Short mmCIF file of C-alpha atoms in Angstrom, two decimals:
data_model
loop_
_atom_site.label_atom_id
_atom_site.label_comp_id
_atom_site.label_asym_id
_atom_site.label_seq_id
_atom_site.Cartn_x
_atom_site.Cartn_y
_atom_site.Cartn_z
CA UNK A 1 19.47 -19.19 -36.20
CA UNK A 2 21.24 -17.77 -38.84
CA UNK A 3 24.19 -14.75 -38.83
CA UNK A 4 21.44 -12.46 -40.01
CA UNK A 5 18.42 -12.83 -37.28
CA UNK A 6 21.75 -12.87 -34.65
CA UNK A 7 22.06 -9.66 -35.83
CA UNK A 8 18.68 -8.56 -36.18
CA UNK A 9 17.68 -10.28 -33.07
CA UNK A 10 20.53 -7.94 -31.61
CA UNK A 11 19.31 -4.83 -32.98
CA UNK A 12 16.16 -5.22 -30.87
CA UNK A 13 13.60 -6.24 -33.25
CA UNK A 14 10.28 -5.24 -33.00
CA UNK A 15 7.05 -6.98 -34.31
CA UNK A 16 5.15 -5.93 -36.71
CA UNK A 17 1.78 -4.55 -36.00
CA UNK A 18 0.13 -7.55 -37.85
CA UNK A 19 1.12 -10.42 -39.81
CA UNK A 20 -0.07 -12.07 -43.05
CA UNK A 21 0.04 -11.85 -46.52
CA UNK A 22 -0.77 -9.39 -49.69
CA UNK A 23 -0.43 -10.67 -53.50
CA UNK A 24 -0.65 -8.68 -56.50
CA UNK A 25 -0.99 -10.63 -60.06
CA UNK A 26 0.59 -7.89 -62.30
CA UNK A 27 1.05 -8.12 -66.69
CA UNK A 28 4.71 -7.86 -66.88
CA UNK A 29 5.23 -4.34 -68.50
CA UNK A 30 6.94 -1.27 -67.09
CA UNK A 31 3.78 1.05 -67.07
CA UNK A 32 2.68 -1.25 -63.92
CA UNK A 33 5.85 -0.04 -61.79
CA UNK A 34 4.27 3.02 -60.45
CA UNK A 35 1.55 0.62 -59.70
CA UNK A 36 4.06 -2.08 -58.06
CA UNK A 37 5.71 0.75 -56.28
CA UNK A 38 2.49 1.93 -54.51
CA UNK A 39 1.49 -1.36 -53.38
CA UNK A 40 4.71 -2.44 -51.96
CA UNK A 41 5.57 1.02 -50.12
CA UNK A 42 1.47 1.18 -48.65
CA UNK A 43 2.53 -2.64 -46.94
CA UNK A 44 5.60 -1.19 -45.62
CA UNK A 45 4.12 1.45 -44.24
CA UNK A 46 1.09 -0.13 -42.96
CA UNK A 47 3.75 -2.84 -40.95
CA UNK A 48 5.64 0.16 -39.56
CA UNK A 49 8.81 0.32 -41.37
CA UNK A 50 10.10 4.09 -41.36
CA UNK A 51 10.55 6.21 -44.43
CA UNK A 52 13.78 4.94 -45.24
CA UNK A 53 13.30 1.83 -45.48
CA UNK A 54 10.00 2.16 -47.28
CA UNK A 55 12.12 3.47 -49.52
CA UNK A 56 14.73 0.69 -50.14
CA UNK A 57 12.22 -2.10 -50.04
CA UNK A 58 10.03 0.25 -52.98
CA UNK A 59 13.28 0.28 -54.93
CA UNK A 60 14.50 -3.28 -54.33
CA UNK A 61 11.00 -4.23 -55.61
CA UNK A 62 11.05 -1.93 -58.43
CA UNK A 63 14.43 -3.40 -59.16
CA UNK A 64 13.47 -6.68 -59.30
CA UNK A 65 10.03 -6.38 -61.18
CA UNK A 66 12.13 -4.11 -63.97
CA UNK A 67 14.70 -6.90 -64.51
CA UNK A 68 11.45 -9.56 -64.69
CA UNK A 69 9.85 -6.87 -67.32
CA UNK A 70 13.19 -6.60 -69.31
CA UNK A 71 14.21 -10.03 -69.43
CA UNK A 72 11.92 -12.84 -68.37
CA UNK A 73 9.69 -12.90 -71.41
CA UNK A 74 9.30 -13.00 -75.49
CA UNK A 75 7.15 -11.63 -77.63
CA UNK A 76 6.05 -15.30 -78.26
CA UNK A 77 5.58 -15.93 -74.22
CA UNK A 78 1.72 -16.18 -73.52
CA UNK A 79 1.57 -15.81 -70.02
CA UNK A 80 3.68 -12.68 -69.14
CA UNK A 81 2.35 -12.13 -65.96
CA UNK A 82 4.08 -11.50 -62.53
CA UNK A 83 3.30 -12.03 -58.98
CA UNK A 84 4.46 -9.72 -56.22
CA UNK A 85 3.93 -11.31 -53.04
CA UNK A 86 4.63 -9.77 -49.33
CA UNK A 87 4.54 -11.90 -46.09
CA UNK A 88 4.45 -10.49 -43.17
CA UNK A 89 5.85 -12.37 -40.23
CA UNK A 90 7.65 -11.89 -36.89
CA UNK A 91 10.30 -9.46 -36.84
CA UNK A 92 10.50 -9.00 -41.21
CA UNK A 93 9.21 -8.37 -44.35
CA UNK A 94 9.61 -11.26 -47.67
CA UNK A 95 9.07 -9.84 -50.46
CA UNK A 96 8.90 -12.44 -53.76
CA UNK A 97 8.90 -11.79 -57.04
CA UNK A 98 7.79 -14.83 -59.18
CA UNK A 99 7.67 -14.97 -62.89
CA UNK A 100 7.13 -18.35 -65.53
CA UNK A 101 9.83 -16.94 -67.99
CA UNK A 102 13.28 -17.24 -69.36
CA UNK A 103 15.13 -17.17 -65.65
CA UNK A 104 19.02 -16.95 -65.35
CA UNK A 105 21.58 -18.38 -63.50
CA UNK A 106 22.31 -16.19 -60.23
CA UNK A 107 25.42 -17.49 -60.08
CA UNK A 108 26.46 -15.93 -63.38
CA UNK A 109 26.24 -12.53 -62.18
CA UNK A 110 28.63 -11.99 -59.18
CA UNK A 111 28.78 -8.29 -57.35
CA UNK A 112 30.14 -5.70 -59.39
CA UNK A 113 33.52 -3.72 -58.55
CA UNK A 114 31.51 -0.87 -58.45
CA UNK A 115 34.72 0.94 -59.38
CA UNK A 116 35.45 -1.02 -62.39
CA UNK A 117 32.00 -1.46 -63.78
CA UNK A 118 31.26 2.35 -63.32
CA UNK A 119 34.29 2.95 -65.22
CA UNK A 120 33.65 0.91 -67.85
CA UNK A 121 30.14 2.58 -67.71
CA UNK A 122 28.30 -0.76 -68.53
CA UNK A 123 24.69 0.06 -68.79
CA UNK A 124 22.61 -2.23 -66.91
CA UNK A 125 22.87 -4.91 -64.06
CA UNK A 126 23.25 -2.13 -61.25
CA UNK A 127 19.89 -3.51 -60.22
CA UNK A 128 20.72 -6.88 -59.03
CA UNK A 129 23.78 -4.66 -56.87
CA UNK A 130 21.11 -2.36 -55.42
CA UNK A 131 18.70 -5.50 -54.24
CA UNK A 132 21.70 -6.92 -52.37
CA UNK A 133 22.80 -3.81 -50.75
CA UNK A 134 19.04 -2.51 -49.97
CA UNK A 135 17.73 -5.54 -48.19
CA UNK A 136 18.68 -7.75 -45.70
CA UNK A 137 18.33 -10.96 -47.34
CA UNK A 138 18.23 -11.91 -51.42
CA UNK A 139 18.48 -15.17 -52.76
CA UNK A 140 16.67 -16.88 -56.30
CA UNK A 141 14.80 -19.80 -56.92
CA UNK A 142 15.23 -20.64 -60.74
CA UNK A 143 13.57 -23.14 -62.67
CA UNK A 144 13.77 -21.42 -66.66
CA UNK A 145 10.28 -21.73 -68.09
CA UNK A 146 8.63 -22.98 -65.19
CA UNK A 147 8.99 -20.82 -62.27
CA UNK A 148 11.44 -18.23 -61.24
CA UNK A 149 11.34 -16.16 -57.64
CA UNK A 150 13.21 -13.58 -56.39
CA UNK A 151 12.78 -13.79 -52.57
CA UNK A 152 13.91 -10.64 -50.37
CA UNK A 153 13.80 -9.96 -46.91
CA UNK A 154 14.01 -6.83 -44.54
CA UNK A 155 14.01 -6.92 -40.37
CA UNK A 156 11.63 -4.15 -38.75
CA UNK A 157 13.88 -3.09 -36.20
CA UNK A 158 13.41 -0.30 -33.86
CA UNK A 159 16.15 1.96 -35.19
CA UNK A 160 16.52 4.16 -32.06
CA UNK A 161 16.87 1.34 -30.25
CA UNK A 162 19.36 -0.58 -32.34
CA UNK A 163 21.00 2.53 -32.59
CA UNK A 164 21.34 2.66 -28.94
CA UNK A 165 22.66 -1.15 -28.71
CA UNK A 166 25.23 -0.02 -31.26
CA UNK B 1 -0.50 14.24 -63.26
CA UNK B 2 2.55 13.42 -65.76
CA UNK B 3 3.92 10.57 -64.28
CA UNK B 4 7.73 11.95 -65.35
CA UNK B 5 8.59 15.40 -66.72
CA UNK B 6 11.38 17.09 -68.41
CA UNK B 7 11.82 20.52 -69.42
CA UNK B 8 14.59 22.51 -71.25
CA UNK B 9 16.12 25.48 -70.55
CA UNK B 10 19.17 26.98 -72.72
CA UNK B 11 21.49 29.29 -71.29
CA UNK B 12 24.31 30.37 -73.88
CA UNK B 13 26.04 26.94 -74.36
CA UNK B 14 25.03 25.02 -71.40
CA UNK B 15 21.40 23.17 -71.25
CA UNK B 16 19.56 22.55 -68.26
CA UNK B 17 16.60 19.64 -68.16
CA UNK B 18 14.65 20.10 -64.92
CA UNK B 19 13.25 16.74 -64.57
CA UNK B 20 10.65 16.02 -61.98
CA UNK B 21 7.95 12.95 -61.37
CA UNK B 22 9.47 9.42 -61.10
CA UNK B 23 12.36 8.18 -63.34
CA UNK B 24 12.15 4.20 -63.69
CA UNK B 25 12.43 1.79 -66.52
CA UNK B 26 8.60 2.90 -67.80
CA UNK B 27 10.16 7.08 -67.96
CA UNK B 28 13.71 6.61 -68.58
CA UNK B 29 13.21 6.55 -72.43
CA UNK B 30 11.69 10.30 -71.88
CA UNK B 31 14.95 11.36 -70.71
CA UNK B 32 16.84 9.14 -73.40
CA UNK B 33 15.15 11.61 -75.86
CA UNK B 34 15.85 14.31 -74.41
CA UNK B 35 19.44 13.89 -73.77
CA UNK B 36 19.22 12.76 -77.44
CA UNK B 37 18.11 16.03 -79.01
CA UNK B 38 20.39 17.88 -77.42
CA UNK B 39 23.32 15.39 -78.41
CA UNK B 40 21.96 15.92 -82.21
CA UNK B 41 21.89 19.88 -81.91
CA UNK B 42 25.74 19.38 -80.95
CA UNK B 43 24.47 20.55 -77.20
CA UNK B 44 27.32 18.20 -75.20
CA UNK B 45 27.37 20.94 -72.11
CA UNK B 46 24.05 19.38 -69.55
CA UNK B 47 23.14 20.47 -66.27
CA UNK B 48 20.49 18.47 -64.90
CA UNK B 49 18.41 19.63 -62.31
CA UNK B 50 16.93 17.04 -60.17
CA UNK B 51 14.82 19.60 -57.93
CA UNK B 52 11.07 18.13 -58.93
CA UNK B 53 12.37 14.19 -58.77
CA UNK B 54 10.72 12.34 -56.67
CA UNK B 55 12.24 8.87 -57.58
CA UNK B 56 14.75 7.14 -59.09
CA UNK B 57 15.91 3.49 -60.34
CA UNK B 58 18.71 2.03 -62.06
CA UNK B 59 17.04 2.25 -65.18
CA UNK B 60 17.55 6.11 -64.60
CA UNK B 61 20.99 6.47 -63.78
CA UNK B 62 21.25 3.79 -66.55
CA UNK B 63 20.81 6.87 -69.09
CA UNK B 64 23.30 8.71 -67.37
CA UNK B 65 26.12 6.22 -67.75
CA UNK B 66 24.64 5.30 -71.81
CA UNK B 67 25.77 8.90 -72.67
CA UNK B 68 28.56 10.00 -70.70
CA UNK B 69 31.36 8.94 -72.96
CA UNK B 70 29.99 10.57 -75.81
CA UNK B 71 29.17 13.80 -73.88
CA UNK B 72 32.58 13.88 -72.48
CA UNK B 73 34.30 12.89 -75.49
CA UNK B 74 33.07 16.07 -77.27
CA UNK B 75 34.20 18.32 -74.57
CA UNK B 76 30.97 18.39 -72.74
CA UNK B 77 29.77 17.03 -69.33
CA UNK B 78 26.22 16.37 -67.35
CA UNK B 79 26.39 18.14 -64.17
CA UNK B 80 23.86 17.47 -61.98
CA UNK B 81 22.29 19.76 -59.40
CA UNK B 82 18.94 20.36 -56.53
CA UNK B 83 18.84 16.37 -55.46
CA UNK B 84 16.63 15.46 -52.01
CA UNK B 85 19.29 13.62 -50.11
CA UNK B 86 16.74 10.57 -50.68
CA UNK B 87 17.76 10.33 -54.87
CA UNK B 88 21.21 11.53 -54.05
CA UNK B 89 21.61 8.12 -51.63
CA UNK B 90 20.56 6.04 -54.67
CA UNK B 91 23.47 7.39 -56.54
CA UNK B 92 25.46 7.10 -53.25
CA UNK B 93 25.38 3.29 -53.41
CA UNK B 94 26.23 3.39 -56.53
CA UNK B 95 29.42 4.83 -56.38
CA UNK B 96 28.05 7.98 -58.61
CA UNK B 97 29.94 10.95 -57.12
CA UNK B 98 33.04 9.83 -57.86
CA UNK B 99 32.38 9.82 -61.49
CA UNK B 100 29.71 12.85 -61.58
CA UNK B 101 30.18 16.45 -61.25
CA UNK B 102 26.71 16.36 -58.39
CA UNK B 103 26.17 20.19 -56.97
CA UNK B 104 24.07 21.35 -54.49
CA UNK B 105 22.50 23.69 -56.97
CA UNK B 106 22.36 25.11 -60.77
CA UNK B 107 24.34 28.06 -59.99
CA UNK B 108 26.86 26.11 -58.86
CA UNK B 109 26.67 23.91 -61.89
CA UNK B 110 26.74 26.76 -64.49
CA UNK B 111 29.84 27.90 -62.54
CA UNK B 112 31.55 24.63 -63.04
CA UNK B 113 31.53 24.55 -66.14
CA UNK B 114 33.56 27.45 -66.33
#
């Protein structure tokens, strides 16, 4: 078990009120965020998460589709599609993003000193910052050209409850 | 419904764009203009009032931080006024207020920039 379903496990999960899967096959272009944003936040909601976090899982997936939109493909790039898919399971949402395009190295682009970057007022790359500090879990599967996911996870958890284990 | 709107407002020196709908990577370029033709009317004193938002991204408060130097640097600010404590969290995390002159409402906002 890892640090993160300790804690969630801690925070007196709950389950979900069913489990499966929902996949949306998207063209990669911003006018489909609204879209996106709809169909991620109706899941959510449907689950049981609570208005907040409906919120930060909309805007992590917003987030992640915007940087696939932006960056992932040419104008030369034939298949620009992108697939949104949501598992539900015990105790969390996953949420993966998958695209065929150009990819990057996650390793390349570290947290931001808020402080510093804000200062410097670099436009840009706040995204990647907000994923990490809306969900629970982030991590990227990269493989430029072939296949390149974004996988993201949020615990339901019974906030009164955890609240009252805090 | 229009997915994102802005709307100016002039009072003596200062501008005020209410903007309302969703701001994401598809809208932001609305607001780019906007901020825009006030920057080329020589119109560096903003107030934006966030009262009608219903949603924000980093691609938003992208636009923000694209024209802040430019604004300030010619004596002018954006001030920004009316956000639902759900947008005002997004620029929470991202260390906004610390940067941003963010008021409670315009009134407040014209006052500041006093």
């Amino acid at each position: 078990m890892t640090n993160v379903d300790k804690k969630h496990k801690k925070a007196k999960s709950i389950r979900p009120k069913f489990e499966g899967e929902y996949k949306l096959r998207i063209p990669s272009a911003t006018d489909n965020l609204e879209l996106i944003r709809g169909f991620v936040a109706k899941v959510a909601e449907k689950v049981g998460f609570c208005p907040d976090d409906i919120g930060k899982i909309e805007l992590a997936c917003d987030e992640a589709c915007t940087n696939v939109m932006k960056h992932a493909y040419d104008k030369k790039s034939k298949n620009t599609s992108l697939d949104v898919l949501i598992k539900i399971d015990y105790q969390k949402l996953t949420l993966v993003v998958t695209d065929h395009g150009k990819g990057f190295n996650p390793n390349t682009i570290p947290m931001p000193n808020l402080k510093e970057y804000l200062a410097e007022l670099k436009v840009g790359g706040l995204g990647i910052y907000l994923m990490r500090t809306l969900m629970d879990e982030v991590d990227y599967d990269i493989k430029p050209g072939v296949q390149n996911r974004v996988r993201m996870v949020k615990y339901l958890i019974d906030r009164k409850k955890s609240e009252l284990v805090q | 419904m229009e997915n994102f709107t802005v709307n100016r407002t002039d009072k003596e020196d200062i501008s005020v764009l209410y903007i309302g709908g969703f701001l994401d990577a598809h809208t932001a370029p609305d607001l780019e203009n906007a901020i825009q033709n006030l920057i080329d009317g020589e119109r560096y004193k903003i107030i934006v009032n966030f009262n009608d938002l219903t949603y924000i991204s980093s691609a938003g408060l992208g636009v923000f931080m694209g024209y802040i130097e430019l604004i300030r640097n010619n004596d002018g600010d954006i001030k920004m006024s009316n956000m639902s404590p759900k947008i005002f969290r997004v620029f929470d995390l991202l260390g906004f207020p610390t940067l941003y002159d963010i008021v409670d409402d315009e009134i407040k906002a014209l006052e500041n920039f006093k």
